[in-house]
Amino acid sequence: MSMYNYVVRRVGFMAVTLFFVTLIAFAVTNILPGDVALLILGPNATEQSLEALQTQLGLNRPLYVQYIDWVVGLLQGNMGESLRFGEPVAQLIAERLPRSMMLAVAATLVAVVLSVPLGVYAAVNQNEAPDVSASMFAFVGISMPIFLWGLVFILVFAVWLNLFPTGGYVSPSEDLVGSLTRLALPAGAMGFALTAYIMRMTRSSMLEVLSEEYINLARAKGMSQRVIVLRHALKNAIIPVITVIAFQFSYAFGGVVVLEEVFFWPGIGRLTLTAIQSRDIPLIQGCILVVALIYMFSNFAADLLYAYFDPRIRYGGDD
């Protein structure tokens, strides 16, 4: 199958997936308990004012009509208006999405910088002390949730060592140094949590490649271990790791929902929690949709990179 056909097929799958995401997001937000009009007007609202607001918001229309109107609005670039903030949902998300993206990208970079060398070193020293230490590190990293790593980083680096602020956000355009110092702890905590998964995949993939016949042939020719590992083994072992890194980026973006609350980071995660607490249906739907799009595009990018690094890969067989 050609790369073009593969891309077209994957885009089609993404479109179908996005359709089901909109259905799920709409269904979930409409089964939440509570009356939106009552939450907006308060418990002292009259029956007439409640009915008037429900008519204004379109809440008394059939659900399928509300869904169709919402999807049509999405296709026109209109995600609705936030019930809590009184601002367009797209504007609220556009303000906060770059902050969450910055945090997720920084955390993924931290994870890659730590995990790939650790995984390679553990594979080269299989069943020795470095390998055992790395495996124990991976076990601890996987066992602890992201928010707990956040609390540990705050306690160690902010409270005990007083090296970084406990949280908050400063725009890089206003104060680059201040922005980086506030990014360090949440990115480090999330990156540390993600390191275990990537490290384990790197180790496993390296062990598989190092047992290949062409690696034994390279050793027989007298090539140094450094050349064998870095020039030959790692090049092929990194292919499945790329997919894991992309998945971990998706996981990191989902993890910001909790971690942003821990570090008072004003991104899409805190926005989502605020929307849920206030039952802001248009904002909840918009946040779910955007997070789902990030997941889909990161996985799509992983598949494209997979094909780029190994042209021998065929998706769905040979045509």
PDB file of N, CA, C and O in Angstrom, residues 21 24 27 59 65 78 90 98-99 132 170 193 213 234 254 265 277 302 309-310:
ATOM      1  N   VAL A  21     -16.689  10.668  18.834  1.00  0.00           N
ATOM      2  CA  VAL A  21     -16.299  11.511  19.963  1.00  0.00           C
ATOM      3  C   VAL A  21     -17.342  12.586  20.211  1.00  0.00           C
ATOM      4  O   VAL A  21     -17.713  12.861  21.355  1.00  0.00           O
ATOM      5  N   ILE A  24     -20.336  10.961  21.881  1.00  0.00           N
ATOM      6  CA  ILE A  24     -20.098  10.634  23.285  1.00  0.00           C
ATOM      7  C   ILE A  24     -20.062  11.901  24.132  1.00  0.00           C
ATOM      8  O   ILE A  24     -20.649  11.956  25.222  1.00  0.00           O
ATOM      9  N   ALA A  27     -23.559  13.183  24.522  1.00  0.00           N
ATOM     10  CA  ALA A  27     -24.383  12.325  25.378  1.00  0.00           C
ATOM     11  C   ALA A  27     -23.980  12.463  26.840  1.00  0.00           C
ATOM     12  O   ALA A  27     -24.843  12.581  27.724  1.00  0.00           O
ATOM     13  N   LEU A  59     -32.423  24.560  25.406  1.00  0.00           N
ATOM     14  CA  LEU A  59     -32.389  23.337  26.192  1.00  0.00           C
ATOM     15  C   LEU A  59     -33.697  22.559  26.150  1.00  0.00           C
ATOM     16  O   LEU A  59     -33.734  21.395  26.550  1.00  0.00           O
ATOM     17  N   VAL A  65     -31.870  17.543  17.764  1.00  0.00           N
ATOM     18  CA  VAL A  65     -31.801  18.872  17.162  1.00  0.00           C
ATOM     19  C   VAL A  65     -30.648  19.664  17.775  1.00  0.00           C
ATOM     20  O   VAL A  65     -29.883  20.341  17.075  1.00  0.00           O
ATOM     21  N   ASN A  78     -17.744  27.509  15.200  1.00  0.00           N
ATOM     22  CA  ASN A  78     -18.429  28.052  16.373  1.00  0.00           C
ATOM     23  C   ASN A  78     -18.650  26.938  17.392  1.00  0.00           C
ATOM     24  O   ASN A  78     -19.452  26.027  17.180  1.00  0.00           O
ATOM     25  N   ALA A  90     -14.351  28.720  21.998  1.00  0.00           N
ATOM     26  CA  ALA A  90     -13.124  28.646  21.201  1.00  0.00           C
ATOM     27  C   ALA A  90     -12.070  29.628  21.712  1.00  0.00           C
ATOM     28  O   ALA A  90     -10.878  29.319  21.743  1.00  0.00           O
ATOM     29  N   PRO A  98      -2.300  26.625  24.418  1.00  0.00           N
ATOM     30  CA  PRO A  98      -0.835  26.711  24.281  1.00  0.00           C
ATOM     31  C   PRO A  98      -0.089  26.458  25.583  1.00  0.00           C
ATOM     32  O   PRO A  98       1.013  25.900  25.575  1.00  0.00           O
ATOM     33  N   ARG A  99      -0.678  26.822  26.714  1.00  0.00           N
ATOM     34  CA  ARG A  99      -0.029  26.592  28.003  1.00  0.00           C
ATOM     35  C   ARG A  99       0.040  25.095  28.306  1.00  0.00           C
ATOM     36  O   ARG A  99       1.068  24.606  28.783  1.00  0.00           O
ATOM     37  N   VAL A 132      19.291  -3.797  36.654  1.00  0.00           N
ATOM     38  CA  VAL A 132      18.411  -3.999  37.806  1.00  0.00           C
ATOM     39  C   VAL A 132      17.959  -2.657  38.377  1.00  0.00           C
ATOM     40  O   VAL A 132      16.780  -2.463  38.719  1.00  0.00           O
ATOM     41  N   VAL A 170       3.731  32.131  34.249  1.00  0.00           N
ATOM     42  CA  VAL A 170       4.160  33.414  33.706  1.00  0.00           C
ATOM     43  C   VAL A 170       4.386  33.232  32.215  1.00  0.00           C
ATOM     44  O   VAL A 170       5.043  32.276  31.794  1.00  0.00           O
ATOM     45  N   ALA A 193       7.428  10.766  35.542  1.00  0.00           N
ATOM     46  CA  ALA A 193       6.424   9.700  35.552  1.00  0.00           C
ATOM     47  C   ALA A 193       6.362   8.978  34.210  1.00  0.00           C
ATOM     48  O   ALA A 193       6.148   7.763  34.159  1.00  0.00           O
ATOM     49  N   GLU A 213      21.117 -11.331  14.109  1.00  0.00           N
ATOM     50  CA  GLU A 213      22.311 -11.925  13.514  1.00  0.00           C
ATOM     51  C   GLU A 213      23.278 -10.865  12.984  1.00  0.00           C
ATOM     52  O   GLU A 213      24.503 -11.016  13.087  1.00  0.00           O
ATOM     53  N   LEU A 234      20.584   1.032  17.821  1.00  0.00           N
ATOM     54  CA  LEU A 234      19.622   2.061  18.241  1.00  0.00           C
ATOM     55  C   LEU A 234      18.761   2.537  17.079  1.00  0.00           C
ATOM     56  O   LEU A 234      17.574   2.839  17.261  1.00  0.00           O
ATOM     57  N   GLY A 254      -3.284  14.356  28.609  1.00  0.00           N
ATOM     58  CA  GLY A 254      -4.410  14.014  29.470  1.00  0.00           C
ATOM     59  C   GLY A 254      -4.074  14.204  30.936  1.00  0.00           C
ATOM     60  O   GLY A 254      -4.933  14.580  31.738  1.00  0.00           O
ATOM     61  N   TRP A 265      -1.550  25.652  37.318  1.00  0.00           N
ATOM     62  CA  TRP A 265      -1.176  25.974  35.935  1.00  0.00           C
ATOM     63  C   TRP A 265      -2.454  26.247  35.141  1.00  0.00           C
ATOM     64  O   TRP A 265      -3.281  25.357  34.960  1.00  0.00           O
ATOM     65  N   GLN A 277     -17.277  21.462  37.171  1.00  0.00           N
ATOM     66  CA  GLN A 277     -17.816  21.899  38.461  1.00  0.00           C
ATOM     67  C   GLN A 277     -19.012  22.837  38.297  1.00  0.00           C
ATOM     68  O   GLN A 277     -19.946  22.807  39.105  1.00  0.00           O
ATOM     69  N   ALA A 302       2.574   9.565  15.051  1.00  0.00           N
ATOM     70  CA  ALA A 302       3.396   8.404  15.398  1.00  0.00           C
ATOM     71  C   ALA A 302       3.420   7.392  14.263  1.00  0.00           C
ATOM     72  O   ALA A 302       4.475   6.835  13.924  1.00  0.00           O
ATOM     73  N   PHE A 309      10.695   6.066   9.370  1.00  0.00           N
ATOM     74  CA  PHE A 309      11.930   5.458   9.859  1.00  0.00           C
ATOM     75  C   PHE A 309      12.145   4.049   9.325  1.00  0.00           C
ATOM     76  O   PHE A 309      13.268   3.567   9.294  1.00  0.00           O
ATOM     77  N   ASP A 310      11.086   3.373   8.945  1.00  0.00           N
ATOM     78  CA  ASP A 310      11.217   2.018   8.391  1.00  0.00           C
ATOM     79  C   ASP A 310      10.311   1.879   7.184  1.00  0.00           C
ATOM     80  O   ASP A 310       9.162   1.481   7.295  1.00  0.00           O
TER      81      ASP A 310
END
